[in-house]
XYZ file of C-alpha atoms in Angstrom:
257
model
C 99.844 170.405 82.903
C 97.377 168.176 81.034
C 94.282 167.889 83.263
C 93.267 164.584 81.733
C 96.184 162.751 83.304
C 96.653 164.516 86.584
C 96.525 161.942 89.450
C 95.568 159.324 86.845
C 96.770 155.710 87.332
C 98.964 154.911 84.422
C 100.593 151.742 83.266
C 103.410 151.778 80.741
C 104.750 148.523 79.384
C 108.185 148.113 77.998
C 109.168 151.166 80.045
C 112.680 150.166 81.050
C 114.071 152.308 78.235
C 113.296 154.021 74.947
C 109.823 155.308 74.192
C 108.330 153.502 77.208
C 110.741 155.233 79.631
C 110.036 158.571 77.964
C 106.313 158.079 78.295
C 106.641 157.098 81.975
C 108.676 160.196 82.708
C 106.221 162.471 80.965
C 103.198 160.994 82.678
C 104.889 161.370 85.962
C 105.925 164.967 85.195
C 102.252 165.669 84.450
C 101.160 164.429 87.900
C 100.174 160.856 87.111
C 100.795 157.841 89.362
C 102.852 155.551 87.083
C 103.448 151.814 87.069
C 106.631 150.948 85.157
C 106.605 147.521 83.511
C 109.410 145.788 81.774
C 110.742 142.206 81.351
C 113.986 143.539 82.778
C 113.180 144.004 86.422
C 116.255 146.117 87.162
C 115.541 148.547 84.305
C 111.881 148.840 85.482
C 113.011 149.498 89.060
C 115.497 152.152 87.924
C 112.936 154.092 85.891
C 110.323 153.743 88.637
C 112.823 155.072 91.260
C 113.756 157.992 89.045
C 110.170 159.206 88.558
C 108.613 158.118 91.872
C 106.575 155.391 90.299
C 106.068 151.689 91.039
C 107.863 148.905 89.282
C 105.745 145.893 88.153
C 108.181 143.678 86.192
C 107.131 140.795 84.065
C 105.400 139.805 80.874
C 103.376 142.726 79.546
C 100.503 140.252 78.707
C 99.875 139.369 82.313
C 100.495 142.387 84.529
C 97.134 144.247 84.520
C 95.861 142.753 87.792
C 99.240 143.513 89.555
C 99.355 146.968 88.104
C 95.727 147.656 89.108
C 96.667 146.640 92.716
C 99.704 148.828 92.677
C 97.563 151.820 91.655
C 95.031 151.261 94.486
C 92.443 149.450 92.328
C 92.025 151.522 89.190
C 94.013 151.833 85.859
C 92.982 155.075 84.000
C 95.546 154.901 81.226
C 97.252 151.907 79.731
C 100.191 152.367 77.410
C 100.693 149.201 75.439
C 104.210 150.022 74.517
C 106.204 146.794 74.847
C 107.300 145.414 71.418
C 109.845 143.326 69.558
C 111.457 143.794 66.159
C 113.739 141.598 64.057
C 115.515 141.965 60.788
C 114.135 138.610 59.518
C 113.379 138.865 55.792
C 114.795 140.057 52.445
C 116.243 137.983 49.691
C 115.972 134.851 51.897
C 112.224 135.369 52.388
C 110.035 135.639 55.468
C 111.595 132.972 57.660
C 111.965 132.089 61.321
C 108.727 130.958 62.910
C 109.973 131.926 66.377
C 110.108 135.547 65.424
C 106.564 135.411 64.026
C 105.225 133.730 67.129
C 106.958 136.171 69.436
C 105.984 139.195 67.332
C 102.258 138.196 67.358
C 102.324 137.628 71.107
C 104.063 140.839 72.061
C 103.001 143.324 69.355
C 99.405 142.199 69.103
C 98.020 139.743 71.609
C 99.522 141.647 74.568
C 97.315 144.583 73.558
C 94.219 142.403 73.194
C 94.798 140.737 76.536
C 95.254 144.039 78.333
C 92.093 145.484 76.740
C 90.138 142.385 77.727
C 91.148 142.926 81.376
C 90.636 146.756 81.309
C 87.371 147.261 79.360
C 84.824 145.944 81.851
C 85.898 148.578 84.460
C 86.374 151.354 81.848
C 82.900 150.732 80.424
C 81.299 150.732 83.834
C 82.906 153.969 84.836
C 82.439 155.507 81.362
C 86.091 156.467 80.908
C 89.505 154.941 80.238
C 92.475 155.594 77.874
C 94.404 153.045 75.768
C 97.655 154.164 74.199
C 99.120 151.761 71.582
C 102.675 152.236 70.503
C 102.425 151.027 66.914
C 104.900 152.312 64.344
C 104.753 153.911 60.920
C 105.284 150.280 59.762
C 101.723 149.639 60.931
C 100.478 152.125 58.420
C 103.081 151.561 55.678
C 105.483 148.581 55.939
C 109.088 147.984 56.624
C 111.634 146.256 54.320
C 113.456 143.333 55.771
C 110.998 142.864 58.702
C 107.933 140.858 57.663
C 106.881 139.750 61.226
C 107.329 143.314 62.497
C 105.396 144.921 59.661
C 102.516 142.526 59.730
C 102.045 142.494 63.462
C 102.254 146.340 63.708
C 99.423 146.456 61.087
C 97.574 144.193 63.456
C 98.275 146.435 66.437
C 97.125 149.436 64.470
C 93.907 147.641 63.440
C 93.154 146.620 66.982
C 93.554 150.192 68.249
C 91.380 151.438 65.450
C 88.734 148.865 66.257
C 88.838 149.725 69.998
C 88.317 153.398 69.155
C 85.420 152.997 66.811
C 83.779 150.484 69.028
C 84.022 152.245 72.376
C 84.568 156.027 71.873
C 80.896 156.747 72.488
C 81.250 154.959 75.830
C 84.107 157.154 77.102
C 87.148 155.088 76.054
C 89.867 157.154 74.483
C 92.421 155.460 72.140
C 95.623 156.782 70.685
C 97.841 154.968 68.090
C 101.505 156.315 68.057
C 103.019 155.716 64.646
C 106.612 157.132 64.499
C 109.227 156.157 61.957
C 112.773 155.838 63.406
C 113.257 156.604 67.115
C 116.647 156.336 68.714
C 116.115 153.247 70.806
C 117.491 149.694 71.065
C 114.640 148.574 68.876
C 115.945 150.752 66.031
C 119.276 149.012 66.413
C 117.404 145.590 66.251
C 116.210 146.474 62.724
C 119.761 146.177 61.509
C 120.927 147.397 58.111
C 117.358 147.886 56.932
C 116.739 150.319 59.706
C 119.983 152.099 59.014
C 119.027 152.565 55.425
C 115.290 153.618 55.895
C 115.054 155.102 59.387
C 118.364 156.366 60.656
C 118.563 159.759 58.952
C 115.209 161.050 60.236
C 115.251 159.254 63.660
C 114.075 161.345 66.618
C 114.535 161.059 70.394
C 112.002 159.158 72.471
C 111.004 162.253 74.349
C 109.666 163.824 71.074
C 107.358 160.863 70.846
C 106.030 161.456 74.296
C 105.602 165.124 73.666
C 103.526 164.348 70.551
C 101.320 161.962 72.407
C 100.527 164.638 74.919
C 99.610 167.106 72.152
C 97.352 164.363 70.799
C 95.702 163.809 74.263
C 95.068 167.587 74.494
C 93.584 167.649 71.003
C 91.693 164.343 71.417
C 93.466 162.806 68.399
C 93.506 159.126 67.658
C 96.415 159.009 65.252
C 99.739 160.360 66.651
C 102.442 160.965 63.954
C 105.708 162.172 65.391
C 106.988 162.149 61.852
C 104.309 164.248 60.131
C 105.514 163.194 56.611
C 104.011 159.741 57.326
C 100.568 161.188 56.669
C 101.649 161.888 53.018
C 103.132 158.481 52.585
C 99.890 156.865 53.939
C 97.738 158.836 51.490
C 100.102 157.897 48.605
C 99.893 154.229 49.525
C 96.143 154.295 49.467
C 95.676 156.401 46.433
C 98.304 154.686 44.137
C 99.314 151.304 45.632
C 101.307 150.120 42.735
C 103.276 153.320 42.358
C 104.011 153.142 46.116
C 104.958 149.534 45.981
C 107.351 150.241 43.123
C 108.988 152.927 45.179
C 109.405 150.636 48.094
C 110.775 147.908 45.866
C 113.396 150.333 44.750
C 114.374 150.726 48.381
C 114.374 147.000 48.803
C 116.805 146.635 45.827
C 119.104 149.304 47.193
C 119.178 147.337 50.491
C 119.880 144.060 48.763
C 122.716 145.623 46.777
C 124.213 147.143 49.857
C 124.199 143.849 51.625
């Protein structure tokens, strides 16, 4: 059992399935009191019933107050996990303003709004934990998904900013950056996801397990696919070489389409 989360009040957004449900199950198994959030109320209720948690359905941007009430007044851990992904680019260019607006709102601003609500109490108490489900796309990029790639960079940058700004005041931050995970979101990436992510995709529970290792080791960056560290280093050290390699993957995708 991880002492840091025993009897903690935990909120997991987008927890009706996939990574969110795996996080909710693991926190509950570790003795936490869990609020399960999802836009799909029935899915949220089903996961909450399974783990002995509390369902608080609705928009992830606006549930902190209700979640706090459900937990008896205190949120100790907030998992900003809800996200959206689209296959919305490629040869046709970065199109569809609706996907951009929704991606910014869910993938970035929901995190910002939650932190705005949580930080005053956390700073007063000198403790709190913010878990951001980002993606390897937030460290690298993803072909065929401009709005997803850009907003996941934003989510990573916000998590990084939270950590460097508040770590000396007791706020712990973790950024989870997997590649492919066998969820509905992977399916939403379409043919690009099949080409780039499917062969190394892992189960959601593996992501939750790696987060808990990161909590025990007090690590900011959580890499369920360890090879991402090497890709990230290569991108920084030789950006043109890295971009040429990614462009080859882009051309392979275009030819396959």
